[in-house]
Short mmCIF file of N, CA and C in Angstrom, two decimals:
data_model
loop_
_atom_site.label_atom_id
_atom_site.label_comp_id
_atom_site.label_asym_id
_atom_site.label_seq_id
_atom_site.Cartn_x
_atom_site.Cartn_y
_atom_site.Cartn_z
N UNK L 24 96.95 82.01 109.45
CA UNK L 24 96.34 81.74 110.74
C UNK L 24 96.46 80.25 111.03
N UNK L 25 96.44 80.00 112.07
CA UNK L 25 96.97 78.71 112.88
C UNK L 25 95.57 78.18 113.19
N UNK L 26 95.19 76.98 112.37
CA UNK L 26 93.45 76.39 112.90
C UNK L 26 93.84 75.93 114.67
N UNK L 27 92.77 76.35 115.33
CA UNK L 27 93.02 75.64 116.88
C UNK L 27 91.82 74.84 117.10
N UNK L 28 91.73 74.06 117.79
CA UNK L 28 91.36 72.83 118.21
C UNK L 28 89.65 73.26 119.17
N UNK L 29 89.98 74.87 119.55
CA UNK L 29 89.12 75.70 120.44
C UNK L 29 88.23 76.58 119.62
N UNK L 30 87.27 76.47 120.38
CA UNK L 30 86.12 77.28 119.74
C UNK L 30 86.36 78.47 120.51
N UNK L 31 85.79 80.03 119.49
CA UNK L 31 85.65 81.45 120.01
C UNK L 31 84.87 81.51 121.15
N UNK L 32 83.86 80.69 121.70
CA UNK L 32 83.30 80.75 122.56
C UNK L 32 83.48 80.38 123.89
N UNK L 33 84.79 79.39 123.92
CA UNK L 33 85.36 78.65 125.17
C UNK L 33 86.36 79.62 124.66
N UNK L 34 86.92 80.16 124.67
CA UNK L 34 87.96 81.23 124.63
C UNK L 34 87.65 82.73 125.46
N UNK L 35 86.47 82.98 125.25
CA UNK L 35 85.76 84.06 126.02
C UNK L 35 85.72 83.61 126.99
N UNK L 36 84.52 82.68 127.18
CA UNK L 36 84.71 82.23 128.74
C UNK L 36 85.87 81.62 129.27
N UNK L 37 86.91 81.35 129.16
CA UNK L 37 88.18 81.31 129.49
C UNK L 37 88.61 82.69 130.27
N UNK L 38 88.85 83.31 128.88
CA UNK L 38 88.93 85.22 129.35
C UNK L 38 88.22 85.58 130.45
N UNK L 39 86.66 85.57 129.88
CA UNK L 39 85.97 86.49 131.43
C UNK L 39 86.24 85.53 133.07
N UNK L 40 86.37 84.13 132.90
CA UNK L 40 86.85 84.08 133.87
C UNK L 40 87.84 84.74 135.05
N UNK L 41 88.85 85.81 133.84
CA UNK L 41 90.05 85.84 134.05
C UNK L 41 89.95 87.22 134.83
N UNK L 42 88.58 87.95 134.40
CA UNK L 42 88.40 89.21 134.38
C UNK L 42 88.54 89.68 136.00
N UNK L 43 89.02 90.91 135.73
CA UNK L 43 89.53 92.18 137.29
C UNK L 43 90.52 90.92 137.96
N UNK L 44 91.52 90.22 137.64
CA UNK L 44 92.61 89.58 138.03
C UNK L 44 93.91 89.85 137.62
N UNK L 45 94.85 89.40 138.27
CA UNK L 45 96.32 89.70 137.77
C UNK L 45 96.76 88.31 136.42
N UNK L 46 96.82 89.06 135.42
CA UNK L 46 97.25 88.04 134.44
C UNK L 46 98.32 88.06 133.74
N UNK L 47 99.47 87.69 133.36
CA UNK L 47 100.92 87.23 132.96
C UNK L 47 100.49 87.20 130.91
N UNK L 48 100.61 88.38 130.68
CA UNK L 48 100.50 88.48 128.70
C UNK L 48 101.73 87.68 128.51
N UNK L 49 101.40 86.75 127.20
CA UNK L 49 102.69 86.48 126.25
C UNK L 49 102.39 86.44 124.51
N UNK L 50 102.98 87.81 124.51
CA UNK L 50 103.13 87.76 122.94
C UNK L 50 103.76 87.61 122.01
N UNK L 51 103.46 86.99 121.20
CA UNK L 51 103.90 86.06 119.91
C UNK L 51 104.48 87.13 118.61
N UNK L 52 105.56 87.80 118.82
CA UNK L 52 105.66 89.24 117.56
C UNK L 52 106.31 88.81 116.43
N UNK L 53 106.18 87.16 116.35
CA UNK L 53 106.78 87.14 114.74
C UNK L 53 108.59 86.55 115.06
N UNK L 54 108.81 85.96 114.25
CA UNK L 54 110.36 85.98 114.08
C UNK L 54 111.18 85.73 115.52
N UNK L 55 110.79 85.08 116.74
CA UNK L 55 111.30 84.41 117.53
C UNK L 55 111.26 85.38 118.51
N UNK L 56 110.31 86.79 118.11
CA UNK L 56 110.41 87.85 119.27
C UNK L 56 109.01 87.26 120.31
N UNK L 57 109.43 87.85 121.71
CA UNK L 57 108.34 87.18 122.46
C UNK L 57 108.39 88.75 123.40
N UNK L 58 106.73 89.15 124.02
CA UNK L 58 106.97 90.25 124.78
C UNK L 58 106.18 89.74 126.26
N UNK L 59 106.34 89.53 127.26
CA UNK L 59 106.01 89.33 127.95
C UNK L 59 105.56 90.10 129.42
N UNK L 60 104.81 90.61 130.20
CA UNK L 60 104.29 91.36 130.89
C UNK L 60 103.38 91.03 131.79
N UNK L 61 103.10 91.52 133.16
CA UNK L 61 102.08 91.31 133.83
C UNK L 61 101.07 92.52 134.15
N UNK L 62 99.93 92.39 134.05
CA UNK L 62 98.98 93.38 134.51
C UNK L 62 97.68 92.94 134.70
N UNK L 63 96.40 94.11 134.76
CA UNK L 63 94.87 93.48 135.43
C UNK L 63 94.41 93.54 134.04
N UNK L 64 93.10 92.43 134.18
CA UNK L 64 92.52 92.24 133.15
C UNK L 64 91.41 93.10 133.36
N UNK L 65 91.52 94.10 132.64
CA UNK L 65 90.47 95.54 133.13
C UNK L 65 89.20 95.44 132.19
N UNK L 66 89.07 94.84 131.12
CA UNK L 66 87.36 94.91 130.70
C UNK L 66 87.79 93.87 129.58
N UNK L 67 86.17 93.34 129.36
CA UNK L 67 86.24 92.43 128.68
C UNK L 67 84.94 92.91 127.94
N UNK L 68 85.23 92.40 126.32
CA UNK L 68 83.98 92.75 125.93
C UNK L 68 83.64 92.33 125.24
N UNK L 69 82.50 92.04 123.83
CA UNK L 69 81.56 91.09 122.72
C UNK L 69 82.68 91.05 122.04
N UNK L 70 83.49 91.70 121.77
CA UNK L 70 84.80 91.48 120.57
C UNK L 70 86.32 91.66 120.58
N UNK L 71 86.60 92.06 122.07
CA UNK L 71 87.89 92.26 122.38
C UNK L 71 88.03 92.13 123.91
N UNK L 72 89.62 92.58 124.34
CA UNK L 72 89.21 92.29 125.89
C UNK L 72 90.86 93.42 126.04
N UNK L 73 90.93 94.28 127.31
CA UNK L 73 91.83 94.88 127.60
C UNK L 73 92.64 94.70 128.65
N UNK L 74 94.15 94.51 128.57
CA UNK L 74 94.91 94.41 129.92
C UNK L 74 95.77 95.87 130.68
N UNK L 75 95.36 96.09 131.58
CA UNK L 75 96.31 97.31 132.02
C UNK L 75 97.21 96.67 132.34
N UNK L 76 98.48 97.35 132.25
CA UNK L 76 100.02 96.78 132.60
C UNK L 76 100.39 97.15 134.15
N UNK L 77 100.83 96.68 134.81
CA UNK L 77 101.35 97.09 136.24
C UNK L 77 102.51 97.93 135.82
N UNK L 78 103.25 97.51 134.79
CA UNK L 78 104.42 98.97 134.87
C UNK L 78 104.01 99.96 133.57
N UNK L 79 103.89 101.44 134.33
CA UNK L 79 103.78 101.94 133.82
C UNK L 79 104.04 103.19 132.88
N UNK L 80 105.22 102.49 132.18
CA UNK L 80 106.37 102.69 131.49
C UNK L 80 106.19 101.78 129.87
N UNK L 81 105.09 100.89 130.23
CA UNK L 81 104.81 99.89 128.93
C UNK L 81 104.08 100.51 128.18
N UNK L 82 104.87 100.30 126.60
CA UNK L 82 104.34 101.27 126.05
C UNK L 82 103.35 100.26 124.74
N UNK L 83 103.55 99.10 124.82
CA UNK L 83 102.95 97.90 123.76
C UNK L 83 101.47 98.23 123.72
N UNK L 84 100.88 97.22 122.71
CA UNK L 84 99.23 96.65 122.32
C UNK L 84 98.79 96.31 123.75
N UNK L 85 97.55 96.80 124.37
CA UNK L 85 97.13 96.30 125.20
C UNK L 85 95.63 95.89 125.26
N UNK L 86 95.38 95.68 124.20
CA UNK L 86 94.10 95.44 123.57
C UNK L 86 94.29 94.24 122.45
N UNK L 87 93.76 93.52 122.78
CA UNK L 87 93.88 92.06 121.75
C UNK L 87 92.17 91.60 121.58
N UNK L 88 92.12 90.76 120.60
CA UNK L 88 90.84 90.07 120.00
C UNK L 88 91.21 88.47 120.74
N UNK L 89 89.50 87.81 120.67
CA UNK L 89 89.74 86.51 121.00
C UNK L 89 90.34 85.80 119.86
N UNK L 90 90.33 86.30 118.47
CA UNK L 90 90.84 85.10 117.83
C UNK L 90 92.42 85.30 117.58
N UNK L 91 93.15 86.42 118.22
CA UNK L 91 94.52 87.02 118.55
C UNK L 91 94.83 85.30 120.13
N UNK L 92 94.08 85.07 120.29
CA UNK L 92 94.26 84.06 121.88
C UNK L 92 93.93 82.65 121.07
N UNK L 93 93.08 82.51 119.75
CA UNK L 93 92.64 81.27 119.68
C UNK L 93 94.22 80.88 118.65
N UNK L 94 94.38 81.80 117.34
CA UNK L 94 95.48 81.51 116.72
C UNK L 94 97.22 81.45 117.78
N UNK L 95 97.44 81.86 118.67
CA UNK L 95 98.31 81.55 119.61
C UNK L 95 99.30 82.81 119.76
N UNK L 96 98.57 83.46 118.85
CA UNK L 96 99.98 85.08 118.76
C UNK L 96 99.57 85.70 120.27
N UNK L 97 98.15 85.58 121.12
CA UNK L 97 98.56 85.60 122.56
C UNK L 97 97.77 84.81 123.62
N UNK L 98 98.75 84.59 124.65
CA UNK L 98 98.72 84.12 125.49
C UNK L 98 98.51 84.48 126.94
N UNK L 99 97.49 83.76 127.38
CA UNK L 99 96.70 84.89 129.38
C UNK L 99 96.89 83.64 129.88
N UNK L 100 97.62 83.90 131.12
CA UNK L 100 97.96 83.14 132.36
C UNK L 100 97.55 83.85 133.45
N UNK L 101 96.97 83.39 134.34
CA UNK L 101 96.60 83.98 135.63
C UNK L 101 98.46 84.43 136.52
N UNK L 102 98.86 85.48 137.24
CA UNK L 102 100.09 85.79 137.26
C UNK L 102 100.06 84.90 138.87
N UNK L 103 101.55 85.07 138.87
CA UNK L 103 101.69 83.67 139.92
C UNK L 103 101.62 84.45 141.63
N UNK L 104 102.11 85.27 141.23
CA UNK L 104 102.13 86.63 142.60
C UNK L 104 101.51 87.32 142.01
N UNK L 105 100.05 88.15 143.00
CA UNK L 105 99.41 88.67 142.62
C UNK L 105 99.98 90.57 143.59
N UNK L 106 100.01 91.46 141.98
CA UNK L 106 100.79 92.96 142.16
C UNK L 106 100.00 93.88 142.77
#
């Protein structure tokens, strides 16, 4: 695990900010693979947080932990055009 500079708690509130918005996933799969996707940030919760995908044909993890966002394996961007 990758120490980050961010506490679990500014990481949430980061997230719920983010919540019922269009957000841009980027995931970190190891070995130079990257998966990238846009969808809504559909619930957020005490220990995890869920993204629905706009295409729905994606068949990946759509359920990640905050410390999956603090170590850097993923990444939430608000999406630039909203779907």
């Amino acid at each position: 695990m990758i120490k980050s500079t961010e506490s679990i708690s500014n990481v949430k509130e980061s997230i719920k900010r983010l919540e019922s918005s269009a957000v841009e996933v980027t995931l970190n799969l190891g070995r130079n693979k990257f998966v990238k996707f846009c969808g809504k940030l559909s619930g957020v919760y005490p220990a995890l947080f869920t993204v629905t995908p706009f295409d729905k044909t994606f068949t990946g993890k759509t359920t990640y932990s905050y410390s999956e966002c603090m170590c850097g394996r993923v990444k939430i961007n608000r999406c630039q055009e909203d779907s």
